[in-house]
Amino acid sequence: MEEYANNYGQKKEDVLDRIQEALFPGGMEMEGTGYKRNILDRRIEKYLDKHFDEYIREFGLVRELDLEVYEEKYSDIVEGIKDIDEFQKDAEAKIASLERRLDRLESR
């Protein structure tokens, strides 16, 4: 019974593992981590794929798509400000015209 308990959770060696070890012996150590990664080991990539959005939120990263959205919003804001500026100039011109007409009427 103890032998089953000791083997529980251990990685089973299969044909693909043996082929991988034959083609790519040893591992590749990732600097500063102490983790030896086999060339075909995709655990990190799978983890990042699964938790990508969480990873981006946690570290405050900005994606290229976010930059495109921000640039589009910026362009819309700039256009809106230009429209408001033109409207303000037109309104000021109309007010000035009305004031001149009012002054003429008051002077008569």
PDB file of C-alpha atoms in Angstrom:
ATOM      1  CA  MET A   1       0.000   0.000   0.000  1.00  0.00           C
ATOM      2  CA  GLU A   2       2.870   2.341   0.834  1.00  0.00           C
ATOM      3  CA  GLU A   3       4.377   1.949  -2.617  1.00  0.00           C
ATOM      4  CA  TYR A   4       1.137   3.234  -4.179  1.00  0.00           C
ATOM      5  CA  ALA A   5       1.079   6.209  -1.796  1.00  0.00           C
ATOM      6  CA  ASN A   6       4.670   7.086  -2.664  1.00  0.00           C
ATOM      7  CA  ASN A   7       3.961   6.908  -6.403  1.00  0.00           C
ATOM      8  CA  TYR A   8       0.768   8.944  -6.178  1.00  0.00           C
ATOM      9  CA  GLY A   9       1.099  12.317  -7.912  1.00  0.00           C
ATOM     10  CA  GLN A  10       4.404  11.483  -9.570  1.00  0.00           C
ATOM     11  CA  LYS A  11       4.715  12.032 -13.283  1.00  0.00           C
ATOM     12  CA  LYS A  12       4.269   8.816 -15.217  1.00  0.00           C
ATOM     13  CA  GLU A  13       7.036   8.170 -17.694  1.00  0.00           C
ATOM     14  CA  ASP A  14       5.695   7.434 -21.145  1.00  0.00           C
ATOM     15  CA  VAL A  15       7.029   7.114 -24.658  1.00  0.00           C
ATOM     16  CA  LEU A  16       6.817  10.838 -25.389  1.00  0.00           C
ATOM     17  CA  ASP A  17       8.857  11.666 -22.291  1.00  0.00           C
ATOM     18  CA  ARG A  18      11.551   9.225 -23.356  1.00  0.00           C
ATOM     19  CA  ILE A  19      11.586  10.638 -26.902  1.00  0.00           C
ATOM     20  CA  GLN A  20      11.809  14.170 -25.543  1.00  0.00           C
ATOM     21  CA  GLU A  21      14.715  13.237 -23.279  1.00  0.00           C
ATOM     22  CA  ALA A  22      16.483  11.512 -26.209  1.00  0.00           C
ATOM     23  CA  LEU A  23      16.050  14.497 -28.537  1.00  0.00           C
ATOM     24  CA  PHE A  24      16.600  17.213 -25.950  1.00  0.00           C
ATOM     25  CA  PRO A  25      18.697  15.815 -23.120  1.00  0.00           C
ATOM     26  CA  GLY A  26      18.920  17.793 -19.911  1.00  0.00           C
ATOM     27  CA  GLY A  27      17.180  21.047 -19.487  1.00  0.00           C
ATOM     28  CA  MET A  28      17.546  24.729 -19.883  1.00  0.00           C
ATOM     29  CA  GLU A  29      17.941  26.718 -16.677  1.00  0.00           C
ATOM     30  CA  MET A  30      15.987  29.942 -16.526  1.00  0.00           C
ATOM     31  CA  GLU A  31      18.236  32.632 -15.062  1.00  0.00           C
ATOM     32  CA  GLY A  32      17.644  33.554 -11.459  1.00  0.00           C
ATOM     33  CA  THR A  33      14.859  31.053 -10.877  1.00  0.00           C
ATOM     34  CA  GLY A  34      16.635  27.804 -10.166  1.00  0.00           C
ATOM     35  CA  TYR A  35      14.051  26.199 -12.460  1.00  0.00           C
ATOM     36  CA  LYS A  36      15.386  23.802 -15.079  1.00  0.00           C
ATOM     37  CA  ARG A  37      13.041  23.856 -18.033  1.00  0.00           C
ATOM     38  CA  ASN A  38      13.008  21.236 -20.724  1.00  0.00           C
ATOM     39  CA  ILE A  39      12.733  22.620 -24.235  1.00  0.00           C
ATOM     40  CA  LEU A  40       9.312  21.041 -24.782  1.00  0.00           C
ATOM     41  CA  ASP A  41       8.006  21.869 -21.301  1.00  0.00           C
ATOM     42  CA  ARG A  42       5.025  24.143 -21.875  1.00  0.00           C
ATOM     43  CA  ARG A  43       3.803  24.551 -18.284  1.00  0.00           C
ATOM     44  CA  ILE A  44       4.785  28.224 -18.087  1.00  0.00           C
ATOM     45  CA  GLU A  45       3.149  29.020 -21.424  1.00  0.00           C
ATOM     46  CA  LYS A  46      -0.002  27.127 -20.436  1.00  0.00           C
ATOM     47  CA  TYR A  47      -0.155  28.966 -17.113  1.00  0.00           C
ATOM     48  CA  LEU A  48       0.289  32.361 -18.790  1.00  0.00           C
ATOM     49  CA  ASP A  49      -2.309  31.519 -21.440  1.00  0.00           C
ATOM     50  CA  LYS A  50      -4.793  30.528 -18.761  1.00  0.00           C
ATOM     51  CA  HIS A  51      -4.088  33.490 -16.445  1.00  0.00           C
ATOM     52  CA  PHE A  52      -3.060  36.144 -18.995  1.00  0.00           C
ATOM     53  CA  ASP A  53      -5.672  38.755 -18.065  1.00  0.00           C
ATOM     54  CA  GLU A  54      -4.927  38.349 -14.347  1.00  0.00           C
ATOM     55  CA  TYR A  55      -1.205  38.711 -15.050  1.00  0.00           C
ATOM     56  CA  ILE A  56      -1.768  41.930 -17.028  1.00  0.00           C
ATOM     57  CA  ARG A  57      -4.011  43.423 -14.315  1.00  0.00           C
ATOM     58  CA  GLU A  58      -1.623  42.461 -11.496  1.00  0.00           C
ATOM     59  CA  PHE A  59       1.425  44.054 -13.105  1.00  0.00           C
ATOM     60  CA  GLY A  60      -0.412  46.959 -14.761  1.00  0.00           C
ATOM     61  CA  LEU A  61       0.694  46.052 -18.263  1.00  0.00           C
ATOM     62  CA  VAL A  62      -0.768  47.704 -21.353  1.00  0.00           C
ATOM     63  CA  ARG A  63      -1.475  45.711 -24.492  1.00  0.00           C
ATOM     64  CA  GLU A  64      -1.139  46.984 -28.057  1.00  0.00           C
ATOM     65  CA  LEU A  65      -4.914  46.744 -28.433  1.00  0.00           C
ATOM     66  CA  ASP A  66      -5.306  48.990 -25.369  1.00  0.00           C
ATOM     67  CA  LEU A  67      -2.981  51.542 -26.972  1.00  0.00           C
ATOM     68  CA  GLU A  68      -5.057  51.524 -30.153  1.00  0.00           C
ATOM     69  CA  VAL A  69      -8.243  52.076 -28.139  1.00  0.00           C
ATOM     70  CA  TYR A  70      -6.588  54.901 -26.164  1.00  0.00           C
ATOM     71  CA  GLU A  71      -5.351  56.539 -29.373  1.00  0.00           C
ATOM     72  CA  GLU A  72      -8.858  56.358 -30.853  1.00  0.00           C
ATOM     73  CA  LYS A  73     -10.363  57.860 -27.688  1.00  0.00           C
ATOM     74  CA  TYR A  74      -7.710  60.583 -27.744  1.00  0.00           C
ATOM     75  CA  SER A  75      -8.543  61.414 -31.369  1.00  0.00           C
ATOM     76  CA  ASP A  76     -12.253  61.582 -30.510  1.00  0.00           C
ATOM     77  CA  ILE A  77     -11.535  63.893 -27.574  1.00  0.00           C
ATOM     78  CA  VAL A  78      -9.352  66.176 -29.721  1.00  0.00           C
ATOM     79  CA  GLU A  79     -12.086  66.352 -32.381  1.00  0.00           C
ATOM     80  CA  GLY A  80     -14.663  67.091 -29.674  1.00  0.00           C
ATOM     81  CA  ILE A  81     -12.525  69.925 -28.311  1.00  0.00           C
ATOM     82  CA  LYS A  82     -12.124  71.381 -31.818  1.00  0.00           C
ATOM     83  CA  ASP A  83     -15.909  71.231 -32.308  1.00  0.00           C
ATOM     84  CA  ILE A  84     -16.505  72.911 -28.934  1.00  0.00           C
ATOM     85  CA  ASP A  85     -13.921  75.599 -29.777  1.00  0.00           C
ATOM     86  CA  GLU A  86     -15.607  76.317 -33.127  1.00  0.00           C
ATOM     87  CA  PHE A  87     -19.031  76.421 -31.440  1.00  0.00           C
ATOM     88  CA  GLN A  88     -17.692  78.826 -28.807  1.00  0.00           C
ATOM     89  CA  LYS A  89     -16.215  81.123 -31.464  1.00  0.00           C
ATOM     90  CA  ASP A  90     -19.505  81.101 -33.416  1.00  0.00           C
ATOM     91  CA  ALA A  91     -21.485  81.796 -30.230  1.00  0.00           C
ATOM     92  CA  GLU A  92     -19.150  84.676 -29.265  1.00  0.00           C
ATOM     93  CA  ALA A  93     -19.475  86.145 -32.780  1.00  0.00           C
ATOM     94  CA  LYS A  94     -23.280  85.954 -32.586  1.00  0.00           C
ATOM     95  CA  ILE A  95     -23.278  87.512 -29.100  1.00  0.00           C
ATOM     96  CA  ALA A  96     -21.030  90.339 -30.321  1.00  0.00           C
ATOM     97  CA  SER A  97     -23.358  90.897 -33.272  1.00  0.00           C
ATOM     98  CA  LEU A  98     -26.415  90.963 -31.000  1.00  0.00           C
ATOM     99  CA  GLU A  99     -24.693  93.395 -28.613  1.00  0.00           C
ATOM    100  CA  ARG A 100     -23.899  95.762 -31.514  1.00  0.00           C
ATOM    101  CA  ARG A 101     -27.501  95.620 -32.700  1.00  0.00           C
ATOM    102  CA  LEU A 102     -28.731  96.206 -29.152  1.00  0.00           C
ATOM    103  CA  ASP A 103     -26.390  99.221 -28.786  1.00  0.00           C
ATOM    104  CA  ARG A 104     -27.772 100.654 -32.068  1.00  0.00           C
ATOM    105  CA  LEU A 105     -31.338 100.143 -30.872  1.00  0.00           C
ATOM    106  CA  GLU A 106     -30.612 101.712 -27.503  1.00  0.00           C
ATOM    107  CA  SER A 107     -28.913 104.733 -29.076  1.00  0.00           C
ATOM    108  CA  ARG A 108     -31.989 105.537 -31.242  1.00  0.00           C
TER     109      ARG A 108
END
